[in-house]
Amino acid sequence: MKIFHVGKRILAHELISGSLYLFLGAVVSSFLAFLLNLFLARNLVPSDYGIFASLISLIILITIPALSINTIIVRFATDYFSKGEMGKGAKLYKETLKILSFFSLLIFGIFVLLSFPIMSFLHIDNIWYVILAGLIIALSYITVINTAFLQSLLKFNFLSFVNVASALIRLLSGVFLIILGFRVFGGLFAIISMSIVSFVLAFIPLRFVLREKGGTTSISGKEIFSYAIPTTVAIFFLTSFTSMDVILVKHFFNSSDAGLYGGLSLIGKVIYYFTGPITMVMFPLLIKRHTRGENFNNLFYLAFMLLTLSSFALTIFYYMFPKFVINFFLGGGEYLSAVPYLGFFAIFITVFNMLTILVSFFLSIKKTKVYSAVVMGAILQTILIFLFHKSFFQIIGVSLLASGLVLIILLIYYVKLFVNIKNIGEIISIINNPQG
């Protein structure tokens, strides 16, 4: 009975329950994504998969501002909704949608103009691959707003449903198009379909924002921009840690090796996606507590502990059963050549995970100056890869070194700001009282 009572208390914690909703949705959507990636890996030759992986990394890199926009929207929308200022929340939605729609068209146009240089750098022989990647980027900037508002309203269960439904559409459309012989086009069109479905479904519980009258409600543009600029910079360079390596491998290595590294990166990022719900749920909850002047450190301790333990557990599994993991995710074959690198790459992703949740913590409480450490680390990674790229071990080692240095710097900063004897007691107490 005592174990049942403790388990019930743990599940009742808003971080645990919210993470559980997103985790279950992430498991299902990740499984659907895995099925598509497995299908792509087995039905595309390594050179085609290398093209697809490099385009995905480029898309991720260029849509990093979309991730920062999500963070910015969540930061202020959660603040407004926590105070019951629904008019401000609705006005933020409408104004942001207008800006993002214009920005999406602008960035698509710029991307089309730069198609040929991108083709040359990535050694791609079809301009339409690049143009479709640009369309995906444009859609990403529009779809982010609905996801951000669902997160702000703490509607994690519906957000989980949207993720699963859109992933299902991506799988079905991708498999269908690949069977028809569209190769790389099939994977790209699948992402486009997913983006459209995601936006439409996510809007269903947000219809109230169109009915809500903002009236003369004013939003502090200065406050938003002063937060947005360093946040955008921080997230851009943070995300580049797991994108720039794939892009530079495509540049320095042949297509076959680039495909192998792309598969290695995909498997490694499973650790990131597996633990991602913890950070995603933690962020608005921290904002809510910070806005109301409540204790937020113990929530961060719990989130950091859950993420770190989960990441290390998966890393150990990767080290013990690398062949099984590669066979499971990529179907073996030529990808088994990546077996020696899998455990090492998992360590890098684990460190990156810890860095990500720490940066999210600081951004949630408006400590945006941490962007400078992230920028320096990302630039260091890029410079070192340009200098040392003889093997995958060098690439991964450089990434681990750069992200590890930033993690150490931010941990020291955190200790300086928050850790004392009382805080250490809180860290211990949350094990027995997770609802604190």
Coordinates of N, CA and C in Angstrom, one line a residue, residues 224-425:
I224 N 9.3 42.1 -24.8 CA 9.4 40.8 -25.6 C 10.7 40.8 -26.4
F225 N 11.1 41.9 -27.1 CA 12.3 41.9 -27.9 C 13.5 41.8 -27.1
S226 N 13.5 42.4 -25.9 CA 14.7 42.2 -25.0 C 14.9 40.8 -24.6
Y227 N 13.9 40.0 -24.5 CA 14.0 38.6 -24.2 C 14.2 37.8 -25.5
A228 N 13.6 38.2 -26.6 CA 13.6 37.4 -27.8 C 15.0 37.3 -28.4
I229 N 15.7 38.4 -28.5 CA 17.0 38.4 -29.2 C 18.0 37.5 -28.6
P230 N 18.3 37.6 -27.3 CA 19.3 36.6 -26.7 C 18.7 35.2 -26.7
T231 N 17.4 35.0 -26.5 CA 16.8 33.7 -26.5 C 17.0 33.0 -27.9
T232 N 16.7 33.8 -29.0 CA 16.9 33.3 -30.3 C 18.3 32.9 -30.6
V233 N 19.2 33.7 -30.2 CA 20.7 33.4 -30.4 C 21.0 32.1 -29.6
A234 N 20.6 32.0 -28.4 CA 20.9 30.9 -27.5 C 20.4 29.6 -28.2
I235 N 19.1 29.6 -28.6 CA 18.6 28.4 -29.1 C 19.2 28.0 -30.5
F236 N 19.4 29.0 -31.3 CA 20.1 28.8 -32.6 C 21.4 28.0 -32.4
F237 N 22.2 28.6 -31.6 CA 23.6 27.9 -31.4 C 23.5 26.6 -30.6
L238 N 22.5 26.5 -29.7 CA 22.3 25.3 -29.0 C 21.9 24.1 -30.0
T239 N 21.0 24.4 -30.9 CA 20.5 23.4 -31.8 C 21.6 23.1 -32.8
S240 N 22.5 24.0 -33.1 CA 23.5 23.8 -34.1 C 24.5 22.7 -33.6
F241 N 24.5 22.4 -32.3 CA 25.4 21.4 -31.8 C 25.1 20.0 -32.4
T242 N 23.8 19.7 -32.7 CA 23.4 18.5 -33.3 C 23.0 18.6 -34.8
S243 N 23.3 19.7 -35.4 CA 23.0 19.8 -36.8 C 24.3 20.1 -37.6
M244 N 25.1 21.0 -37.1 CA 26.3 21.4 -37.8 C 27.2 20.2 -38.1
D245 N 27.3 19.2 -37.2 CA 28.2 18.1 -37.4 C 27.7 17.3 -38.6
V246 N 26.4 17.1 -38.8 CA 25.8 16.3 -39.9 C 26.1 17.1 -41.2
I247 N 25.9 18.4 -41.2 CA 26.1 19.2 -42.4 C 27.6 19.2 -42.8
L248 N 28.5 19.3 -41.8 CA 29.9 19.3 -42.2 C 30.4 17.9 -42.6
V249 N 29.8 16.9 -42.0 CA 30.2 15.5 -42.5 C 29.8 15.4 -43.9
K250 N 28.6 15.9 -44.3 CA 28.2 15.8 -45.7 C 29.1 16.6 -46.6
H251 N 29.7 17.6 -46.1 CA 30.7 18.4 -46.9 C 32.0 17.8 -47.0
F252 N 32.5 17.2 -45.9 CA 33.9 16.7 -45.9 C 34.0 15.2 -46.3
F253 N 33.0 14.4 -46.1 CA 33.0 13.0 -46.4 C 32.2 12.7 -47.7
N254 N 32.4 11.5 -48.2 CA 31.7 11.1 -49.4 C 30.2 10.8 -49.0
S255 N 29.4 10.6 -50.0 CA 27.9 10.4 -49.8 C 27.6 9.2 -49.0
S256 N 28.4 8.1 -49.2 CA 28.1 6.9 -48.4 C 28.4 7.1 -47.0
D257 N 29.6 7.7 -46.7 CA 30.0 7.9 -45.3 C 29.0 8.9 -44.6
A258 N 28.6 9.9 -45.4 CA 27.6 10.9 -44.8 C 26.3 10.2 -44.5
G259 N 25.9 9.3 -45.3 CA 24.7 8.5 -45.0 C 24.8 7.7 -43.7
L260 N 26.0 7.1 -43.5 CA 26.3 6.3 -42.3 C 26.2 7.3 -41.1
Y261 N 26.8 8.4 -41.2 CA 26.8 9.4 -40.0 C 25.4 9.9 -39.8
G262 N 24.7 10.1 -40.9 CA 23.3 10.5 -40.7 C 22.5 9.5 -40.0
G263 N 22.7 8.2 -40.3 CA 22.0 7.2 -39.5 C 22.4 7.1 -38.1
L264 N 23.7 7.3 -37.8 CA 24.3 7.3 -36.5 C 23.7 8.5 -35.7
S265 N 23.6 9.6 -36.3 CA 23.0 10.8 -35.7 C 21.5 10.5 -35.3
L266 N 20.8 9.9 -36.2 CA 19.4 9.6 -36.0 C 19.2 8.7 -34.8
I267 N 20.0 7.7 -34.7 CA 19.9 6.8 -33.5 C 20.3 7.5 -32.2
G268 N 21.4 8.3 -32.3 CA 21.8 9.0 -31.1 C 20.7 10.0 -30.6
K269 N 20.0 10.6 -31.5 CA 19.0 11.6 -31.1 C 17.8 10.9 -30.5
V270 N 17.7 9.6 -30.7 CA 16.6 8.9 -30.0 C 16.6 9.2 -28.5
I271 N 17.8 9.3 -27.9 CA 18.0 9.7 -26.5 C 17.4 11.0 -26.2
Y272 N 17.7 12.0 -27.1 CA 17.2 13.4 -27.0 C 15.7 13.4 -27.1
Y273 N 15.1 12.7 -28.1 CA 13.6 12.7 -28.3 C 12.9 12.0 -27.1
F274 N 13.6 10.9 -26.6 CA 13.0 10.1 -25.5 C 12.8 11.0 -24.3
T275 N 13.8 11.8 -24.0 CA 13.8 12.6 -22.8 C 13.2 14.0 -23.0
G276 N 13.0 14.4 -24.3 CA 12.5 15.7 -24.6 C 11.2 16.2 -23.8
P277 N 10.2 15.3 -23.6 CA 9.0 15.7 -22.9 C 9.3 16.3 -21.5
I278 N 10.4 15.9 -20.9 CA 10.7 16.4 -19.5 C 11.0 17.9 -19.6
T279 N 11.8 18.3 -20.6 CA 12.2 19.7 -20.7 C 11.0 20.5 -21.2
M280 N 10.2 19.9 -22.1 CA 9.1 20.6 -22.7 C 8.0 20.9 -21.7
V281 N 7.8 20.0 -20.7 CA 6.8 20.2 -19.7 C 7.3 21.2 -18.6
M282 N 8.6 21.0 -18.3 CA 9.3 21.8 -17.2 C 9.2 23.3 -17.5
F283 N 9.4 23.6 -18.8 CA 9.5 25.0 -19.2 C 8.3 25.9 -18.8
P284 N 7.1 25.6 -19.2 CA 5.9 26.4 -18.8 C 5.6 26.3 -17.3
L285 N 5.9 25.2 -16.7 CA 5.7 25.0 -15.3 C 6.6 25.9 -14.5
L286 N 7.9 26.0 -14.9 CA 8.8 26.9 -14.3 C 8.4 28.4 -14.4
I287 N 7.9 28.7 -15.6 CA 7.5 30.1 -15.9 C 6.3 30.4 -14.9
K288 N 5.4 29.5 -14.8 CA 4.2 29.7 -14.0 C 4.6 29.9 -12.5
R289 N 5.5 29.1 -12.0 CA 6.0 29.3 -10.6 C 6.8 30.5 -10.4
H290 N 7.6 30.8 -11.4 CA 8.5 32.1 -11.3 C 7.6 33.3 -11.4
T291 N 6.5 33.3 -12.2 CA 5.6 34.4 -12.3 C 4.9 34.7 -11.0
R292 N 4.5 33.6 -10.4 CA 3.7 33.7 -9.1 C 4.6 33.8 -7.9
G293 N 5.9 33.9 -8.1 CA 6.8 34.0 -6.9 C 7.0 32.8 -6.1
E294 N 6.7 31.6 -6.7 CA 6.7 30.3 -6.0 C 8.1 29.7 -6.1
N295 N 8.4 28.7 -5.3 CA 9.7 28.0 -5.4 C 9.7 27.2 -6.7
F296 N 10.8 27.4 -7.4 CA 10.9 26.7 -8.7 C 12.2 25.8 -8.8
N297 N 13.1 25.9 -7.8 CA 14.3 25.2 -7.9 C 14.1 23.7 -7.7
N298 N 13.2 23.3 -6.8 CA 13.0 21.9 -6.6 C 12.4 21.2 -7.8
L299 N 11.5 22.0 -8.6 CA 11.0 21.4 -9.8 C 12.1 21.2 -10.8
F300 N 13.1 22.1 -10.9 CA 14.2 21.9 -11.8 C 15.1 20.7 -11.4
Y301 N 15.3 20.6 -10.1 CA 16.1 19.5 -9.6 C 15.5 18.1 -10.1
L302 N 14.1 18.0 -9.9 CA 13.4 16.8 -10.3 C 13.6 16.6 -11.8
A303 N 13.4 17.6 -12.6 CA 13.4 17.5 -14.0 C 14.8 17.1 -14.5
F304 N 15.8 17.7 -13.9 CA 17.2 17.5 -14.3 C 17.6 16.0 -13.9
M305 N 17.2 15.6 -12.7 CA 17.5 14.2 -12.3 C 16.8 13.2 -13.2
L306 N 15.5 13.4 -13.5 CA 14.8 12.5 -14.4 C 15.5 12.4 -15.8
L307 N 15.8 13.5 -16.3 CA 16.5 13.6 -17.7 C 17.8 12.9 -17.7
T308 N 18.6 13.2 -16.7 CA 20.0 12.7 -16.6 C 20.0 11.2 -16.4
L309 N 19.2 10.7 -15.5 CA 19.2 9.2 -15.3 C 18.7 8.5 -16.5
S310 N 17.6 9.0 -17.2 CA 17.1 8.4 -18.4 C 18.1 8.4 -19.5
S311 N 18.8 9.5 -19.7 CA 19.8 9.6 -20.7 C 21.0 8.6 -20.5
F312 N 21.4 8.5 -19.3 CA 22.5 7.6 -18.9 C 22.1 6.1 -19.1
A313 N 20.9 5.8 -18.8 CA 20.4 4.5 -18.9 C 20.4 4.0 -20.4
L314 N 19.9 4.9 -21.3 CA 19.9 4.6 -22.7 C 21.4 4.6 -23.3
T315 N 22.2 5.4 -22.8 CA 23.6 5.4 -23.2 C 24.3 4.0 -22.9
I316 N 24.0 3.6 -21.7 CA 24.6 2.3 -21.3 C 24.1 1.2 -22.2
F317 N 22.8 1.2 -22.5 CA 22.2 0.2 -23.4 C 22.8 0.3 -24.8
Y318 N 23.1 1.5 -25.2 CA 23.7 1.6 -26.6 C 25.1 1.0 -26.5
Y319 N 25.8 1.2 -25.4 CA 27.2 0.7 -25.3 C 27.2 -0.9 -25.3
M320 N 26.2 -1.4 -24.6 CA 26.1 -2.9 -24.4 C 25.6 -3.6 -25.6
F321 N 24.7 -3.0 -26.4 CA 24.0 -3.7 -27.5 C 24.0 -2.8 -28.8
P322 N 25.2 -2.4 -29.2 CA 25.2 -1.5 -30.4 C 24.7 -2.1 -31.7
K323 N 25.0 -3.4 -31.9 CA 24.5 -4.1 -33.1 C 23.0 -4.2 -33.1
F324 N 22.5 -4.6 -31.9 CA 21.0 -4.7 -31.8 C 20.3 -3.4 -32.1
V325 N 20.9 -2.3 -31.6 CA 20.3 -1.0 -31.7 C 20.3 -0.6 -33.2
I326 N 21.4 -0.8 -33.9 CA 21.5 -0.4 -35.3 C 20.7 -1.3 -36.2
N327 N 20.6 -2.6 -35.9 CA 19.7 -3.4 -36.6 C 18.2 -3.0 -36.4
F328 N 17.9 -2.7 -35.2 CA 16.6 -2.3 -34.8 C 16.1 -1.0 -35.5
F329 N 17.0 0.0 -35.5 CA 16.6 1.3 -36.1 C 16.9 1.4 -37.5
L330 N 17.9 0.8 -38.0 CA 18.3 1.0 -39.4 C 18.4 -0.2 -40.3
G331 N 18.0 -1.4 -39.7 CA 18.0 -2.6 -40.5 C 19.4 -3.2 -40.8
G332 N 20.4 -2.8 -40.0 CA 21.7 -3.4 -40.2 C 22.4 -3.0 -41.6
G333 N 22.8 -4.0 -42.3 CA 23.4 -3.7 -43.6 C 24.7 -2.9 -43.5
E334 N 24.8 -1.9 -44.4 CA 26.0 -1.1 -44.4 C 26.1 -0.2 -43.1
Y335 N 25.0 0.0 -42.4 CA 25.0 0.9 -41.2 C 25.7 0.2 -40.1
L336 N 25.9 -1.1 -40.1 CA 26.7 -1.8 -39.0 C 28.1 -1.3 -38.9
S337 N 28.6 -0.6 -40.0 CA 29.9 0.0 -39.9 C 30.0 1.1 -38.8
A338 N 28.8 1.6 -38.4 CA 28.8 2.7 -37.4 C 28.8 2.1 -36.0
V339 N 28.8 0.8 -35.8 CA 28.8 0.2 -34.5 C 29.9 0.7 -33.5
P340 N 31.1 0.9 -33.9 CA 32.2 1.4 -33.0 C 31.9 2.8 -32.5
Y341 N 31.1 3.6 -33.2 CA 30.9 5.0 -32.8 C 29.6 5.2 -32.0
L342 N 28.7 4.2 -31.9 CA 27.4 4.5 -31.3 C 27.4 4.9 -29.9
G343 N 28.2 4.2 -29.0 CA 28.2 4.5 -27.6 C 28.8 5.9 -27.4
F344 N 29.9 6.2 -28.1 CA 30.5 7.5 -28.0 C 29.6 8.6 -28.4
F345 N 28.8 8.4 -29.4 CA 27.8 9.4 -29.9 C 26.7 9.6 -28.8
A346 N 26.4 8.5 -28.1 CA 25.3 8.5 -27.1 C 25.8 9.4 -25.9
I347 N 27.1 9.3 -25.6 CA 27.6 10.1 -24.5 C 27.5 11.6 -24.9
F348 N 27.8 11.9 -26.1 CA 27.7 13.3 -26.6 C 26.2 13.8 -26.4
I349 N 25.3 13.0 -26.9 CA 23.9 13.4 -26.8 C 23.4 13.5 -25.3
T350 N 23.9 12.7 -24.5 CA 23.6 12.8 -23.0 C 24.1 14.1 -22.5
V351 N 25.3 14.5 -22.8 CA 25.8 15.8 -22.3 C 25.0 16.9 -22.9
F352 N 24.7 16.8 -24.2 CA 23.9 17.8 -24.9 C 22.5 17.9 -24.2
N353 N 21.9 16.8 -23.8 CA 20.6 16.8 -23.1 C 20.7 17.6 -21.8
M354 N 21.7 17.3 -21.1 CA 21.9 18.0 -19.8 C 22.1 19.5 -20.0
L355 N 22.8 19.9 -21.1 CA 23.0 21.3 -21.5 C 21.7 21.9 -21.9
T356 N 20.9 21.2 -22.6 CA 19.6 21.7 -23.1 C 18.7 22.1 -22.0
I357 N 18.5 21.2 -21.0 CA 17.6 21.4 -19.9 C 18.1 22.6 -19.0
L358 N 19.4 22.7 -18.9 CA 20.0 23.8 -18.1 C 19.7 25.1 -18.8
V359 N 19.9 25.2 -20.1 CA 19.6 26.4 -20.9 C 18.2 26.8 -20.8
S360 N 17.3 25.8 -20.9 CA 15.8 26.0 -20.8 C 15.5 26.5 -19.4
F361 N 16.1 26.1 -18.4 CA 15.9 26.6 -17.0 C 16.2 28.1 -16.9
F362 N 17.4 28.4 -17.4 CA 17.8 29.8 -17.3 C 16.8 30.7 -18.2
L363 N 16.4 30.3 -19.3 CA 15.5 31.1 -20.2 C 14.2 31.2 -19.6
S364 N 13.7 30.2 -18.8 CA 12.4 30.3 -18.2 C 12.3 31.3 -17.1
I365 N 13.4 31.6 -16.5 CA 13.5 32.7 -15.4 C 14.2 33.9 -15.9
K366 N 14.3 34.1 -17.2 CA 14.8 35.3 -17.9 C 16.2 35.6 -17.6
K367 N 17.0 34.5 -17.4 CA 18.5 34.7 -17.3 C 19.1 34.5 -18.6
T368 N 18.8 35.4 -19.5 CA 19.2 35.2 -21.0 C 20.7 35.4 -21.3
K369 N 21.4 35.9 -20.3 CA 22.9 36.1 -20.6 C 23.6 34.8 -20.9
V370 N 23.0 33.7 -20.6 CA 23.7 32.4 -20.8 C 23.9 32.1 -22.3
Y371 N 23.3 33.0 -23.2 CA 23.5 32.8 -24.6 C 25.0 32.9 -25.0
S372 N 25.7 33.7 -24.3 CA 27.1 33.9 -24.7 C 27.9 32.7 -24.6
A373 N 27.7 31.9 -23.5 CA 28.4 30.6 -23.4 C 28.1 29.6 -24.4
V374 N 26.8 29.6 -24.8 CA 26.3 28.7 -25.8 C 26.9 29.0 -27.2
V375 N 26.9 30.3 -27.5 CA 27.5 30.8 -28.8 C 29.0 30.4 -28.9
M376 N 29.7 30.6 -27.8 CA 31.2 30.3 -27.8 C 31.4 28.8 -28.0
G377 N 30.6 28.0 -27.4 CA 30.7 26.5 -27.5 C 30.4 26.1 -28.9
A378 N 29.3 26.6 -29.5 CA 28.9 26.2 -30.9 C 30.0 26.6 -31.9
I379 N 30.5 27.8 -31.8 CA 31.5 28.3 -32.7 C 32.8 27.4 -32.5
L380 N 33.1 27.1 -31.3 CA 34.3 26.2 -31.0 C 34.1 24.8 -31.7
Q381 N 32.9 24.3 -31.6 CA 32.6 23.0 -32.3 C 32.8 23.1 -33.8
T382 N 32.3 24.1 -34.4 CA 32.4 24.3 -35.9 C 33.9 24.4 -36.3
I383 N 34.6 25.3 -35.6 CA 36.0 25.5 -35.9 C 36.9 24.2 -35.8
L384 N 36.6 23.5 -34.7 CA 37.4 22.3 -34.4 C 37.1 21.2 -35.5
I385 N 35.8 21.1 -35.9 CA 35.4 20.1 -36.9 C 36.1 20.5 -38.3
F386 N 36.2 21.8 -38.6 CA 37.0 22.2 -39.8 C 38.4 21.8 -39.7
L387 N 39.0 21.8 -38.5 CA 40.4 21.5 -38.3 C 40.6 20.0 -38.1
F388 N 39.7 19.3 -37.5 CA 39.8 17.8 -37.2 C 38.6 17.1 -37.7
H389 N 38.8 16.5 -38.8 CA 37.7 15.7 -39.4 C 38.1 14.5 -40.2
K390 N 39.2 13.8 -39.6 CA 39.7 12.7 -40.3 C 38.9 11.4 -40.1
S391 N 38.1 11.4 -39.0 CA 37.3 10.2 -38.7 C 36.0 10.7 -37.9
F392 N 35.1 9.7 -37.8 CA 33.9 10.0 -37.0 C 34.2 10.2 -35.6
F393 N 35.3 9.5 -35.1 CA 35.7 9.7 -33.7 C 36.1 11.1 -33.4
Q394 N 36.8 11.7 -34.3 CA 37.2 13.1 -34.2 C 36.0 14.1 -34.2
I395 N 35.1 13.8 -35.1 CA 33.9 14.7 -35.2 C 33.1 14.6 -33.9
I396 N 32.8 13.4 -33.4 CA 32.1 13.2 -32.2 C 32.8 13.7 -30.9
G397 N 34.1 13.5 -30.9 CA 34.9 14.0 -29.8 C 34.9 15.5 -29.7
V398 N 35.0 16.2 -30.8 CA 34.9 17.6 -30.9 C 33.6 18.1 -30.3
S399 N 32.5 17.5 -30.8 CA 31.2 17.9 -30.3 C 31.0 17.7 -28.8
L400 N 31.5 16.5 -28.3 CA 31.4 16.3 -26.9 C 32.2 17.3 -26.1
L401 N 33.4 17.6 -26.6 CA 34.3 18.6 -25.9 C 33.6 19.9 -25.8
A402 N 33.1 20.4 -26.9 CA 32.5 21.8 -27.0 C 31.2 21.8 -26.1
S403 N 30.3 20.9 -26.2 CA 29.1 20.9 -25.4 C 29.4 20.7 -23.9
G404 N 30.4 19.8 -23.6 CA 30.8 19.6 -22.2 C 31.3 20.8 -21.5
L405 N 32.1 21.6 -22.3 CA 32.7 22.9 -21.7 C 31.6 23.8 -21.4
V406 N 30.6 24.0 -22.3 CA 29.4 24.9 -22.0 C 28.6 24.4 -20.8
L407 N 28.4 23.1 -20.7 CA 27.7 22.5 -19.6 C 28.4 22.9 -18.3
I408 N 29.7 22.7 -18.2 CA 30.4 23.0 -17.0 C 30.3 24.5 -16.6
I409 N 30.4 25.3 -17.6 CA 30.3 26.8 -17.3 C 28.9 27.1 -16.8
L410 N 27.9 26.6 -17.3 CA 26.5 26.9 -16.9 C 26.2 26.3 -15.5
L411 N 26.8 25.1 -15.3 CA 26.6 24.5 -13.9 C 27.2 25.3 -12.9
I412 N 28.4 25.9 -13.2 CA 29.1 26.8 -12.2 C 28.2 28.0 -12.0
Y413 N 27.7 28.5 -13.1 CA 26.8 29.7 -13.0 C 25.6 29.4 -12.1
Y414 N 25.0 28.3 -12.3 CA 23.8 27.9 -11.5 C 24.2 27.8 -10.0
V415 N 25.3 27.1 -9.7 CA 25.7 26.9 -8.4 C 25.9 28.3 -7.7
K416 N 26.5 29.2 -8.4 CA 26.8 30.6 -7.9 C 25.5 31.3 -7.6
L417 N 24.5 31.1 -8.4 CA 23.2 31.8 -8.2 C 22.3 31.2 -7.2
F418 N 22.2 29.9 -7.1 CA 21.2 29.2 -6.4 C 21.6 28.2 -5.3
V419 N 22.7 27.6 -5.4 CA 23.0 26.5 -4.5 C 23.6 26.9 -3.2
N420 N 22.9 26.5 -2.1 CA 23.5 26.7 -0.8 C 23.0 25.4 0.1
I421 N 23.3 25.5 1.3 CA 22.9 24.3 2.2 C 21.5 24.0 2.1
K422 N 20.6 25.0 2.1 CA 19.2 24.8 2.1 C 18.8 24.1 0.8
N423 N 19.4 24.6 -0.4 CA 19.0 24.0 -1.7 C 19.4 22.5 -1.7
I424 N 20.6 22.2 -1.1 CA 21.0 20.8 -1.1 C 20.0 20.0 -0.4
G425 N 19.4 20.5 0.7 CA 18.4 19.8 1.4 C 17.1 19.6 0.6

